[in-house]
Amino acid sequence: MSEALSSTAHDVPTGRKSGNGIGVAALVVGIAACVAALFPMTAFVDAINVLPLNGPVTWPTMFFGGIIGVVLGVIGVRRAHVGKASNLTTAKVGIALSLIALIICAGWVALNLTSAPS
């Protein structure tokens, strides 16, 4: 009796896919980059004073976070297509949010370049 219990108690399904930690990382980095992309808008509101964060924190977070999020998302999508990961949608949303952050970053750069005094 104990032999039958011990042999079946430790059986693990072999066809189960593992989670996509890289896709989740892409999602988290994409969310952080999108939130950082909204911080420069606080310069237009007098009631919110987070201007010290606008330069050294938000720009690198937007730019590098966007790039890292896209790279991690692409790796997560590839892992999901191969069958090594189970959550393809998470990786795709991470890519989308990272691309949105990069587009917003490019928009802020263009706005700053066109409004700079000559």
CSV table of C-alpha atoms in Angstrom, one decimal:
chain,number,residue,atom,x,y,z
A,1,MET,CA,0.0,0.0,0.0
A,2,SER,CA,2.7,2.5,0.9
A,3,GLU,CA,4.6,1.6,-2.3
A,4,ALA,CA,1.6,2.6,-4.5
A,5,LEU,CA,1.1,5.9,-2.6
A,6,SER,CA,4.8,6.8,-2.7
A,7,SER,CA,5.1,6.2,-6.4
A,8,THR,CA,2.0,8.2,-7.4
A,9,ALA,CA,2.5,10.9,-4.9
A,10,HIS,CA,5.6,12.2,-6.6
A,11,ASP,CA,4.5,12.0,-10.2
A,12,VAL,CA,4.6,15.4,-11.9
A,13,PRO,CA,2.8,16.1,-15.1
A,14,THR,CA,5.4,16.4,-17.9
A,15,GLY,CA,3.4,18.4,-20.4
A,16,ARG,CA,2.9,21.4,-18.1
A,17,LYS,CA,4.4,24.7,-19.3
A,18,SER,CA,6.2,26.9,-16.8
A,19,GLY,CA,5.4,30.5,-16.2
A,20,ASN,CA,6.9,33.3,-18.2
A,21,GLY,CA,9.0,35.3,-15.7
A,22,ILE,CA,10.7,37.2,-18.5
A,23,GLY,CA,7.3,38.3,-19.9
A,24,VAL,CA,6.3,39.4,-16.4
A,25,ALA,CA,9.5,41.4,-16.1
A,26,ALA,CA,8.8,43.0,-19.5
A,27,LEU,CA,5.3,44.0,-18.2
A,28,VAL,CA,6.7,45.5,-14.9
A,29,VAL,CA,9.5,47.4,-16.7
A,30,GLY,CA,6.9,48.7,-19.3
A,31,ILE,CA,4.6,49.9,-16.6
A,32,ALA,CA,7.5,51.7,-14.8
A,33,ALA,CA,8.6,53.3,-18.0
A,34,CYS,CA,5.1,54.5,-18.8
A,35,VAL,CA,4.7,56.0,-15.4
A,36,ALA,CA,8.0,57.7,-15.7
A,37,ALA,CA,7.0,59.0,-19.1
A,38,LEU,CA,4.1,60.9,-17.5
A,39,PHE,CA,6.3,62.7,-14.9
A,40,PRO,CA,7.5,65.5,-17.2
A,41,MET,CA,3.8,66.6,-17.5
A,42,THR,CA,4.0,67.7,-13.9
A,43,ALA,CA,6.2,70.6,-14.9
A,44,PHE,CA,3.0,72.2,-16.3
A,45,VAL,CA,1.1,71.9,-13.0
A,46,ASP,CA,2.1,74.3,-10.2
A,47,ALA,CA,0.4,72.2,-7.5
A,48,ILE,CA,2.6,69.2,-8.1
A,49,ASN,CA,6.2,69.7,-7.3
A,50,VAL,CA,8.2,66.7,-8.5
A,51,LEU,CA,10.5,68.7,-10.8
A,52,PRO,CA,13.7,67.3,-9.2
A,53,LEU,CA,12.6,63.8,-10.5
A,54,ASN,CA,12.1,65.0,-14.0
A,55,GLY,CA,15.8,65.0,-15.1
A,56,PRO,CA,18.0,62.4,-13.5
A,57,VAL,CA,15.2,59.8,-12.8
A,58,THR,CA,12.5,59.9,-15.5
A,59,TRP,CA,14.5,60.3,-18.7
A,60,PRO,CA,16.8,57.2,-18.1
A,61,THR,CA,13.8,55.3,-16.8
A,62,MET,CA,11.7,56.1,-19.9
A,63,PHE,CA,14.5,55.5,-22.4
A,64,PHE,CA,16.4,52.5,-21.0
A,65,GLY,CA,13.2,51.0,-19.4
A,66,GLY,CA,11.5,51.1,-22.8
A,67,ILE,CA,14.4,49.4,-24.5
A,68,ILE,CA,14.9,46.8,-21.8
A,69,GLY,CA,11.1,46.1,-21.7
A,70,VAL,CA,11.0,45.6,-25.5
A,71,VAL,CA,13.9,43.2,-25.4
A,72,LEU,CA,12.5,41.2,-22.4
A,73,GLY,CA,9.1,41.1,-24.1
A,74,VAL,CA,10.5,39.8,-27.4
A,75,ILE,CA,12.4,37.1,-25.4
A,76,GLY,CA,9.2,36.2,-23.6
A,77,VAL,CA,7.2,36.0,-26.8
A,78,ARG,CA,9.8,33.7,-28.3
A,79,ARG,CA,9.7,31.5,-25.2
A,80,ALA,CA,5.9,31.3,-25.4
A,81,HIS,CA,6.0,30.4,-29.1
A,82,VAL,CA,8.5,27.6,-28.5
A,83,GLY,CA,6.4,26.2,-25.7
A,84,LYS,CA,8.7,27.1,-22.8
A,85,ALA,CA,6.3,29.6,-21.3
A,86,SER,CA,2.6,29.9,-20.9
A,87,ASN,CA,1.6,33.6,-20.8
A,88,LEU,CA,2.1,35.0,-24.3
A,89,THR,CA,-0.3,37.9,-23.6
A,90,THR,CA,1.8,39.2,-20.7
A,91,ALA,CA,4.9,39.5,-22.8
A,92,LYS,CA,2.9,41.2,-25.6
A,93,VAL,CA,1.5,43.8,-23.2
A,94,GLY,CA,5.0,44.4,-21.9
A,95,ILE,CA,6.2,45.1,-25.4
A,96,ALA,CA,3.3,47.4,-26.1
A,97,LEU,CA,3.8,49.4,-22.9
A,98,SER,CA,7.5,49.7,-23.5
A,99,LEU,CA,6.9,50.9,-27.0
A,100,ILE,CA,4.4,53.5,-25.7
A,101,ALA,CA,7.0,54.7,-23.2
A,102,LEU,CA,9.6,55.0,-26.0
A,103,ILE,CA,7.2,57.0,-28.2
A,104,ILE,CA,6.3,59.3,-25.4
A,105,CYS,CA,10.0,59.8,-24.7
A,106,ALA,CA,10.6,60.6,-28.3
A,107,GLY,CA,7.7,63.1,-28.1
A,108,TRP,CA,9.2,64.8,-25.1
A,109,VAL,CA,12.6,65.0,-26.8
A,110,ALA,CA,11.0,66.5,-29.9
A,111,LEU,CA,9.0,69.0,-27.8
A,112,ASN,CA,12.2,70.1,-25.9
A,113,LEU,CA,14.2,70.4,-29.1
A,114,THR,CA,11.6,72.6,-30.9
A,115,SER,CA,10.9,74.8,-27.8
A,116,ALA,CA,14.6,75.4,-27.0
A,117,PRO,CA,15.7,79.0,-27.5
A,118,SER,CA,18.0,79.4,-30.4
